[in-house]
CSV table of C-alpha atoms and ligand atoms in Angstrom, one decimal:
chain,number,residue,atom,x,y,z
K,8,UNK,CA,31.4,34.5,-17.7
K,9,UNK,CA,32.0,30.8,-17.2
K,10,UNK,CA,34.6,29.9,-14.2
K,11,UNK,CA,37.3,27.5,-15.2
K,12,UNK,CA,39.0,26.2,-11.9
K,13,UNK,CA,40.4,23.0,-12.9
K,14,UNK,CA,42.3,20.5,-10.0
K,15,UNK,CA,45.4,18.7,-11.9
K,16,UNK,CA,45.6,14.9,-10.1
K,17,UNK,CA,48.9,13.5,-10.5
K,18,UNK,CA,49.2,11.0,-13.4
K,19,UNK,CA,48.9,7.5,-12.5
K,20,UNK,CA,51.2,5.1,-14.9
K,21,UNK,CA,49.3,4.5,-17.8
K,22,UNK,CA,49.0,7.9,-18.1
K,23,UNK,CA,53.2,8.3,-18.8
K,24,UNK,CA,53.3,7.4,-22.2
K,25,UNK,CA,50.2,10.1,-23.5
K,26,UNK,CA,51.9,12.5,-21.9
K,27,UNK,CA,55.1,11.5,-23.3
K,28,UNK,CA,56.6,10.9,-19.9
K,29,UNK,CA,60.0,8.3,-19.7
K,30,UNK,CA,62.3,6.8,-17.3
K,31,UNK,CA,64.8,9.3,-18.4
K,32,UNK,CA,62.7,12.6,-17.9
K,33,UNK,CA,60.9,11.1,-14.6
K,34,UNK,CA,64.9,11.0,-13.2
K,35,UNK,CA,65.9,13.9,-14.8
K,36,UNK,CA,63.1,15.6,-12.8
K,37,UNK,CA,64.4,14.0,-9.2
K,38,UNK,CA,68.1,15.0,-10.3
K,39,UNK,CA,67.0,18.6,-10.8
K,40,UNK,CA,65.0,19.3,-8.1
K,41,UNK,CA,67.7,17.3,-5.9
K,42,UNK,CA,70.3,19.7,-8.1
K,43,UNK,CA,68.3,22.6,-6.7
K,44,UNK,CA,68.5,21.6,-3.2
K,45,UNK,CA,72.3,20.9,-2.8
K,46,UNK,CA,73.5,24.0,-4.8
K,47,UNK,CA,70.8,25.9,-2.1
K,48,UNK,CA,72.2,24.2,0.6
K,49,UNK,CA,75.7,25.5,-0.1
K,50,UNK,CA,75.0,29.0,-0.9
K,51,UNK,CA,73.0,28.8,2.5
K,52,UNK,CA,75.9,27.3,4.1
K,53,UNK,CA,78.5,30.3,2.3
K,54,UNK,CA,76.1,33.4,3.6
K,55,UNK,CA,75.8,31.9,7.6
K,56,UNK,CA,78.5,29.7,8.3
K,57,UNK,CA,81.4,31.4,6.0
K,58,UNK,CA,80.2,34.7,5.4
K,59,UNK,CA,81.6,34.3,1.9
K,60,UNK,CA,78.0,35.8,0.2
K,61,UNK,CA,76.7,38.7,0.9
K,62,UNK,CA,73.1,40.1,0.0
K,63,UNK,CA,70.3,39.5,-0.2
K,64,UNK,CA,69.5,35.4,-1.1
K,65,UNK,CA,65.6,34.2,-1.4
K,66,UNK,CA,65.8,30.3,-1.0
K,67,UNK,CA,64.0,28.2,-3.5
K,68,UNK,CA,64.0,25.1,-0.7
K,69,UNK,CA,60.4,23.3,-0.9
K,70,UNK,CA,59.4,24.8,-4.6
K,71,UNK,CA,61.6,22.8,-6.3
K,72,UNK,CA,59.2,20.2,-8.1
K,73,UNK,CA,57.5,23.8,-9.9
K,74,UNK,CA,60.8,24.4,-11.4
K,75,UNK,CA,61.3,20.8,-11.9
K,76,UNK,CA,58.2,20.1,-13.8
K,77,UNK,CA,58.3,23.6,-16.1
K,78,UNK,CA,60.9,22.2,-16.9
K,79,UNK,CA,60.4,19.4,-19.2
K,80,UNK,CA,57.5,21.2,-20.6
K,81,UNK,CA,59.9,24.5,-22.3
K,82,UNK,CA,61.4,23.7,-25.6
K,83,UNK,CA,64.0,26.1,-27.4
K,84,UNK,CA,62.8,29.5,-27.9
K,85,UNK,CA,60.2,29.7,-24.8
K,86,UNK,CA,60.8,32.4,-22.4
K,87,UNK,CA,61.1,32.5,-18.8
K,88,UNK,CA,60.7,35.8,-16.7
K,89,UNK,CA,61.5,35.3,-13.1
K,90,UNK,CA,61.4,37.0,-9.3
K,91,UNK,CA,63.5,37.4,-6.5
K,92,UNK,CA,63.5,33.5,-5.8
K,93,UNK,CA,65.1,32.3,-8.9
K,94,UNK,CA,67.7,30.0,-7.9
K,95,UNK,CA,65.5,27.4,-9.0
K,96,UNK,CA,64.8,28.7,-12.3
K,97,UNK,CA,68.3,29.4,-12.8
K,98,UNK,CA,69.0,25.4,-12.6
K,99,UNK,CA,66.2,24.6,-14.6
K,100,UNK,CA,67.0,26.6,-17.4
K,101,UNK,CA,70.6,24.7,-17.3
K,102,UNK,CA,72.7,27.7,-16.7
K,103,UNK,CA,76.5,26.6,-15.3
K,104,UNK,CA,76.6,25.9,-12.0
K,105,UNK,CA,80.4,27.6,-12.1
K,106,UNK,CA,78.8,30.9,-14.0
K,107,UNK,CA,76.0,30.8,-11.0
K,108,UNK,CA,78.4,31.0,-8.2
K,109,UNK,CA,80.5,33.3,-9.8
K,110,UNK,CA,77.0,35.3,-10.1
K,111,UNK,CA,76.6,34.9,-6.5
K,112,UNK,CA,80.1,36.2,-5.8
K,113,UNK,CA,79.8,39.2,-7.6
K,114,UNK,CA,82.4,38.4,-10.3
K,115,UNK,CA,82.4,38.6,-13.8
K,116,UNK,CA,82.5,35.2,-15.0
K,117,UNK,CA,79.1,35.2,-13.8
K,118,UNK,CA,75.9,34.9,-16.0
K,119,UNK,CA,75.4,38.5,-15.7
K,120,UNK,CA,79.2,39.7,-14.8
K,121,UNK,CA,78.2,39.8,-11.4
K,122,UNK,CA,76.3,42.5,-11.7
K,123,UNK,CA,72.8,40.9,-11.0
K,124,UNK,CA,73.6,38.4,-8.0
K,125,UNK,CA,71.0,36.5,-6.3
K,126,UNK,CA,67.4,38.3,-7.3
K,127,UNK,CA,68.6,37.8,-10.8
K,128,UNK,CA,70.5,34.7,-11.0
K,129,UNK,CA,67.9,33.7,-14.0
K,130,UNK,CA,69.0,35.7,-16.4
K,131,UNK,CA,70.5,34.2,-19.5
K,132,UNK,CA,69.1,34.9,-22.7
K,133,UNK,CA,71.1,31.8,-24.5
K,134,UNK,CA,68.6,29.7,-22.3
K,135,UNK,CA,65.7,31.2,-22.5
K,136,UNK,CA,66.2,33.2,-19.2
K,137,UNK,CA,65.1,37.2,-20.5
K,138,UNK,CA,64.3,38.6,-17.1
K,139,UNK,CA,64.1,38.8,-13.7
K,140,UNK,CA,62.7,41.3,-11.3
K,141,UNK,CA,63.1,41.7,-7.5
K,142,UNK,CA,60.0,44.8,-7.9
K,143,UNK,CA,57.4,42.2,-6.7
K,144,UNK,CA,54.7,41.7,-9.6
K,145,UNK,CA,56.5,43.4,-11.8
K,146,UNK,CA,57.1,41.3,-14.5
K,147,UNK,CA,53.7,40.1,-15.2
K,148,UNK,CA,53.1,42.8,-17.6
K,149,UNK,CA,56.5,43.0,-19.0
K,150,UNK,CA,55.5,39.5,-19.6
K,151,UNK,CA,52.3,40.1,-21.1
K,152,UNK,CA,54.4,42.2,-24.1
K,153,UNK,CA,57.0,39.2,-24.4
K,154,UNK,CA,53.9,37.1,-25.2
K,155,UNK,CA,52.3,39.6,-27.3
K,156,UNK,CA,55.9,38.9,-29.9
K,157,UNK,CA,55.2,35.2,-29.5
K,158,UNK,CA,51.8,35.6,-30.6
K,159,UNK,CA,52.4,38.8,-33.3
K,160,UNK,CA,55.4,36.4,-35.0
K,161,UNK,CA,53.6,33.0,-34.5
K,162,UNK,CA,56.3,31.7,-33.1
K,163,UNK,CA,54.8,28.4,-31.3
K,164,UNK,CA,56.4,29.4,-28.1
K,165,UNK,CA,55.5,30.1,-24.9
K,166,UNK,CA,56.3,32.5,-21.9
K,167,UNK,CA,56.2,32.1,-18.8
K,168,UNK,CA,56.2,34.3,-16.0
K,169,UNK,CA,56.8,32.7,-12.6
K,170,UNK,CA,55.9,35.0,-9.4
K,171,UNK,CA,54.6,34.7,-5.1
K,172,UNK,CA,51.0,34.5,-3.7
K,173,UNK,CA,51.8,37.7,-1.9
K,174,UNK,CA,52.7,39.1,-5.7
K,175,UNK,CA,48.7,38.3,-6.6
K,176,UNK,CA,48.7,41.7,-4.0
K,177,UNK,CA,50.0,43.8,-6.1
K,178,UNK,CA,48.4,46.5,-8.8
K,179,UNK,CA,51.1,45.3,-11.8
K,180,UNK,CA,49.7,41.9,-11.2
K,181,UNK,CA,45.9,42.9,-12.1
K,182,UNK,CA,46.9,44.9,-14.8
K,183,UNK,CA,48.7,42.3,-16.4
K,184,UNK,CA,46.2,40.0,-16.1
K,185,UNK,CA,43.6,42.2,-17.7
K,186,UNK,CA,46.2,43.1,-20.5
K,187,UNK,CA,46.8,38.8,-21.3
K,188,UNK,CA,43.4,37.8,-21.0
K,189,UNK,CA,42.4,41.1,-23.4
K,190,UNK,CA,45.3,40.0,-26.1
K,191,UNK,CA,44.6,36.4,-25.4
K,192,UNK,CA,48.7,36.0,-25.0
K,193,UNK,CA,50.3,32.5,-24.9
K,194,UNK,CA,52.0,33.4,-22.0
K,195,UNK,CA,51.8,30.9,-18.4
K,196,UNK,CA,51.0,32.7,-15.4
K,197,UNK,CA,52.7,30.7,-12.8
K,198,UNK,CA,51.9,31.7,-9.5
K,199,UNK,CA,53.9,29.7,-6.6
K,200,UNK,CA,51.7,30.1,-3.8
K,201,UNK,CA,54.7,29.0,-1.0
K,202,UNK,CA,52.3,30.2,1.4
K,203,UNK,CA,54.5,33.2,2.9
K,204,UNK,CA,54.9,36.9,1.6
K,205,UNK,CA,57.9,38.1,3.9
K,206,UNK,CA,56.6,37.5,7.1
K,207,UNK,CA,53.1,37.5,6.6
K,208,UNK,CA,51.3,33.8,6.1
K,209,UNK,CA,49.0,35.1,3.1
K,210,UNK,CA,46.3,33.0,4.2
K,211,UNK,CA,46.3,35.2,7.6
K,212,UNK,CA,45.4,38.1,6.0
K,213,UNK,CA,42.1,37.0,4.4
K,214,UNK,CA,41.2,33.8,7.1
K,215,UNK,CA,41.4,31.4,3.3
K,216,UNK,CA,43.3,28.9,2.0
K,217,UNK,CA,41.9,29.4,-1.7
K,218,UNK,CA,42.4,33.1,-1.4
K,219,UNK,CA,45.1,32.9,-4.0
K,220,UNK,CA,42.7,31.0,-6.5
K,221,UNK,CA,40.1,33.9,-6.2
K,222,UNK,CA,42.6,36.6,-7.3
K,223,UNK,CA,42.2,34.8,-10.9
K,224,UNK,CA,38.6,35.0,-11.0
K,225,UNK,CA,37.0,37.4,-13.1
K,226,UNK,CA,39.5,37.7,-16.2
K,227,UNK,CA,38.5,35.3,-18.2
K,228,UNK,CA,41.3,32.9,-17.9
K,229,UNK,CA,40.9,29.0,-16.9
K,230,UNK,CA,42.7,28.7,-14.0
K,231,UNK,CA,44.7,25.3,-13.2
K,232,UNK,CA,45.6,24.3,-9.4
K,233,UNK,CA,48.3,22.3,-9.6
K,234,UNK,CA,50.6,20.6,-6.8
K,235,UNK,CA,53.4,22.6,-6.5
K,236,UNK,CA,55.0,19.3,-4.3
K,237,UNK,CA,55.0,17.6,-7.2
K,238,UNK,CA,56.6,18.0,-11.0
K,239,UNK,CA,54.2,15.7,-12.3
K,240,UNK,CA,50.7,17.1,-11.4
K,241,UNK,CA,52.8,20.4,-12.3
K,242,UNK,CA,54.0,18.9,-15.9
K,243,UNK,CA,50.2,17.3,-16.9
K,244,UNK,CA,48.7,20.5,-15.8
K,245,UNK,CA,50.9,22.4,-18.7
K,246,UNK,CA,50.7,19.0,-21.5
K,247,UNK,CA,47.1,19.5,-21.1
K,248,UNK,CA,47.2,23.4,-22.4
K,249,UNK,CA,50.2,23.1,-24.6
K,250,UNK,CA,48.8,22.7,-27.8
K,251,UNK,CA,46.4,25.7,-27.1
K,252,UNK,CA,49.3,27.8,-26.0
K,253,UNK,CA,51.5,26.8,-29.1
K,254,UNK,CA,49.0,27.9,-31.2
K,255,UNK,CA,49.4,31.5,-30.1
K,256,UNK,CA,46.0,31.4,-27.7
K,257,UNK,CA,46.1,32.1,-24.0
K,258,UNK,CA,46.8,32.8,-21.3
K,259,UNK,CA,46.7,30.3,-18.6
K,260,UNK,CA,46.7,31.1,-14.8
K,261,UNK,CA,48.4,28.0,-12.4
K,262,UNK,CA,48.4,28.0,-8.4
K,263,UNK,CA,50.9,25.7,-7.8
K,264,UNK,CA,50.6,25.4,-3.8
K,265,UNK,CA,53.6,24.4,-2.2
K,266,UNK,CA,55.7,25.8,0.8
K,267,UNK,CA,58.5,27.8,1.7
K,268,UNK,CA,60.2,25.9,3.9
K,269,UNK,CA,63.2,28.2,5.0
K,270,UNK,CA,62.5,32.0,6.0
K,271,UNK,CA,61.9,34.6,3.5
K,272,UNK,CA,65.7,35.3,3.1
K,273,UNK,CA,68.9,33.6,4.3
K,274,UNK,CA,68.7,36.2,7.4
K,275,UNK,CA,65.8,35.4,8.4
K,276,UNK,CA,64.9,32.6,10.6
K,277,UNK,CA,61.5,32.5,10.4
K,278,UNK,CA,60.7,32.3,14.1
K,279,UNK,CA,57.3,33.1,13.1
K,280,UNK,CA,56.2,30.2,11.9
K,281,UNK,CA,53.3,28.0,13.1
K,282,UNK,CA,54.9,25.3,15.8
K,283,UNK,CA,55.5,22.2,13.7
K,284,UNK,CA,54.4,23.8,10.3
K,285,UNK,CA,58.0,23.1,9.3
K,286,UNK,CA,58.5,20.0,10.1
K,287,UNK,CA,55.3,18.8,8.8
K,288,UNK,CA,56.5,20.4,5.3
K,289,UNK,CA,59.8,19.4,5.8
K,290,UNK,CA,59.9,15.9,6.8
K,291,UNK,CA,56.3,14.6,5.7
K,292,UNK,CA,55.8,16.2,2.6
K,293,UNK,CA,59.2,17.5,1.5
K,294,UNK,CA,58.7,17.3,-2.6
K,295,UNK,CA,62.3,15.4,-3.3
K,296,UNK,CA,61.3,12.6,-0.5
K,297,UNK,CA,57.9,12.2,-2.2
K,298,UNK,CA,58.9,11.9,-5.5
K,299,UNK,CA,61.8,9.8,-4.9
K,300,UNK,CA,59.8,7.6,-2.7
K,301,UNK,CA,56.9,7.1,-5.4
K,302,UNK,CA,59.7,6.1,-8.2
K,303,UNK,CA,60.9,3.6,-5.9
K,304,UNK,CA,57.9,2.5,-5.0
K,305,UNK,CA,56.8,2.6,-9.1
K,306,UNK,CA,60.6,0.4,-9.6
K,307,UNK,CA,61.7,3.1,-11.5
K,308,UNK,CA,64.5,4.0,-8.4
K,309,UNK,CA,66.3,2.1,-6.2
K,310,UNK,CA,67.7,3.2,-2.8
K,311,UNK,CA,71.0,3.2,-4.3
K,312,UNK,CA,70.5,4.9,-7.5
K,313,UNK,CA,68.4,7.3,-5.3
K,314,UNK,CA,71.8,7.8,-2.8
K,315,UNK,CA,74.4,8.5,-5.8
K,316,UNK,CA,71.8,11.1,-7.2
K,317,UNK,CA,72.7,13.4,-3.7
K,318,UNK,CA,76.4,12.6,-4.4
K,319,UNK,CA,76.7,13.5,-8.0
K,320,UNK,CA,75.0,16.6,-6.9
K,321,UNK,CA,77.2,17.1,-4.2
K,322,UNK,CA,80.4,16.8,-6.1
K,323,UNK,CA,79.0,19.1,-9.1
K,324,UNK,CA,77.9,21.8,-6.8
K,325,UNK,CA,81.7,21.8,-5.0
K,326,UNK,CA,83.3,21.4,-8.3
K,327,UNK,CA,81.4,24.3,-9.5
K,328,UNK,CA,81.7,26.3,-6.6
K,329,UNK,CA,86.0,25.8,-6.6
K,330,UNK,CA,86.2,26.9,-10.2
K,331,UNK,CA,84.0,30.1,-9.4
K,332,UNK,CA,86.3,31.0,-6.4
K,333,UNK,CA,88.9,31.7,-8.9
K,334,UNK,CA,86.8,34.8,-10.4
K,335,UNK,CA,87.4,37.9,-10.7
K,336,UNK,CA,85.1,41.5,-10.3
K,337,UNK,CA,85.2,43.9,-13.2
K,338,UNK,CA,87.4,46.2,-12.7
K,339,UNK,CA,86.0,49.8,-11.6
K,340,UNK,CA,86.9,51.1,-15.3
K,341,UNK,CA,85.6,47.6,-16.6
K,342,UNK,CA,82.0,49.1,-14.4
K,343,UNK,CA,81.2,51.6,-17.0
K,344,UNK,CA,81.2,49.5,-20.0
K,345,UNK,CA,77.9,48.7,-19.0
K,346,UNK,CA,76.0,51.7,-17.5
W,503,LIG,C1,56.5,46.2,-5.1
W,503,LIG,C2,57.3,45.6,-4.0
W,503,LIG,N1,56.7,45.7,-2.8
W,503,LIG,C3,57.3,45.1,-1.7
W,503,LIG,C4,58.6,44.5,-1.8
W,503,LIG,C5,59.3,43.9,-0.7
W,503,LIG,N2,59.2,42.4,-0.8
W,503,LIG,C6,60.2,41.7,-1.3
W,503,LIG,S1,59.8,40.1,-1.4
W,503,LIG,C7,58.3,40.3,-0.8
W,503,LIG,C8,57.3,39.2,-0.6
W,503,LIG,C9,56.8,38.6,-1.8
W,503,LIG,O1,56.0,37.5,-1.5
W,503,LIG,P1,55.7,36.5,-2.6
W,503,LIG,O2,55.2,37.2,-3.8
W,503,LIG,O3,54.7,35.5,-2.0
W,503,LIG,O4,57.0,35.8,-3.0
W,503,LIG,P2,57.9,34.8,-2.1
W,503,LIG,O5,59.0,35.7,-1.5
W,503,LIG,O6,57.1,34.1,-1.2
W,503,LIG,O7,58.6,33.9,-3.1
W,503,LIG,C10,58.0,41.7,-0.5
W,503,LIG,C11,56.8,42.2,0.1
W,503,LIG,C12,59.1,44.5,-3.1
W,503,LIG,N3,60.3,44.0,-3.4
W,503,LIG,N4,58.5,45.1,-4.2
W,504,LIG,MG1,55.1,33.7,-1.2
């Protein structure tokens, strides 16, 4: 059996235009992963400081370029099936920041009636958002069949299933991947490897770094290692597989290494953490500075431009979160419409 690890560089310049790359899409990638961040940073701010949220809340904070890249390479009709940490999926499948917060706040203007809240958030089938599980690893072979339609109807679209490095520990995981690589499903296996399963750094447990790039050896699947800092490197490594994956053949495995840089839920204050590991994520490689800093640096950006990207974001998120405040719950006979 051949091994296919391939190492996705970043695409220099002249590279844009093959891989169909503009000034628009290169700022709509900074706005959303800057989107991301700010509607984060409130919902953070509403479960400490106001106690207004309640629940369980996996933060997305350091991923963002992963959801930002995925998403300029979805067209209409792809699917996305999601984990506990889907805020950032939520925003890149363009789901209302109002319907979001309502989500959050349990009401049922929400995207799911506020039934679903945070592990779900997702979910929207208008956009492409089918599924999302909070059962670690459990969607990759729900995923798998989703693929199997697209392939069975010859569809040209993709799935893809987005889950943790400390998912790659589970039994549903190695099922699935035996199941996709035995149909040959067009379905993306995107595995953000954010270095942290709960508490545990994943890399602790085997004394590797590349442990996460093993776990897709041996199923026949090339296997892309993408940088999960940076949409780009995360976009060409998808452009490169597309026109395989439209054609109904698959599946393709991606490690996109990146770093959680809050604590495995709002609660949790990750006190556990490496001295300085934080701040070397969090100041020297945070994915938004990056990015931002190489389109200034490419005079695609300027400071400014760069400044009223964090306001407009800012204002959207508040506005969004105002309107949602006005929500409602279902009622309790409203409840069993939809057991
Ligand atoms: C099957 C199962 N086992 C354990 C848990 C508890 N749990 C919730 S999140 C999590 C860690 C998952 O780590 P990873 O897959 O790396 O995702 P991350 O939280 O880092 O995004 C665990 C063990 C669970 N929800 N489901
Ligand atoms: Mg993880």
């Amino acid at each position: 059996m051949k091994i296919n690890v391939f190492h996705i560089s970043t695409p220099v310049i002249s590279e844009y235009n093959k891989l169909g790359l503009d000034k628009s899409k290169l700022l709509d990638m900074l706005e959303t992963m800057i989107l991301i961040r700010t509607f984060e940073e409130k919902v953070e701010e509403l479960y400490l400081r106001e106690g207004v949220l309640m629940g369980p809340a996996h933060l997305y904070f350091g991923s963002e370029a992963i959801a930002a890249g995925v998403k300029h390479f979805l067209r209409k009709g792809d699917l996305v099936l999601s984990h506990h940490r889907g805020h950032g999926h939520a925003i890149m499948l363009g789901i209302e920041l109002t319907k979001l917060f309502a989500e959050l706040l349990g009401f049922k203007e929400g995207n799911l009636r506020g039934l679903g809240g945070s592990m779900h958030l997702p979910v929207d089938i208008s956009k492409g958002g089918l599924y999302a599980s909070a059962i670690v690893g459990s969607q990759v072979p729900i995923a798998v069949g989703v693929a199997f339609y697209h392939k069975y109807r010859r569809t040209g679209n993709v799935t893809i299933v987005f889950f943790g490095d400390g998912a790659t520990n589970t039994g549903a995981f190695a099922e699935g991947l035996v199941m996709a690589s035995f149909l040959r499903v067009p379905l993306i296996l995107m595995c953000e490897d954010n270095k942290y399963a709960e508490f545990t750094r994943t890399s602790d447990l085997f004394g590797d770094e590349d442990v996460i790039i093993q776990r897709f050896l041996g199923y026949n699947v090339p296997i892309l290692v993408v940088d999960g800092n940076d949409p780009l490197s995360v976009y060409k490594g998808l452009k490169i597989y597309e026109d395989e994956l439209r054609s109904g053949e698959g599946p393709l495995a991606v490690v996109a290494s990146t770093y959680r840089l809050k604590g495995h839920g709002v609660y949790d204050k990750a006190l556990y953490k490496p001295l300085g590991e934080v701040e070397l994520y969090g100041k020297l490689k945070d994915p938004i500075m990056m990015f931002a800093n190489r389109l200034i640096i490419e005079g695609i950006l300027t400071h400014d431009e760069f400044k009223v990207i964090f306001e407009k974001a800012k204002q959207a998120v508040e506005k969004a979160f105002e309107e949602a405040r006005k929500g409602s719950p279902l009622t309790i006979e409203e409840l069993y419409n939809y057991v």
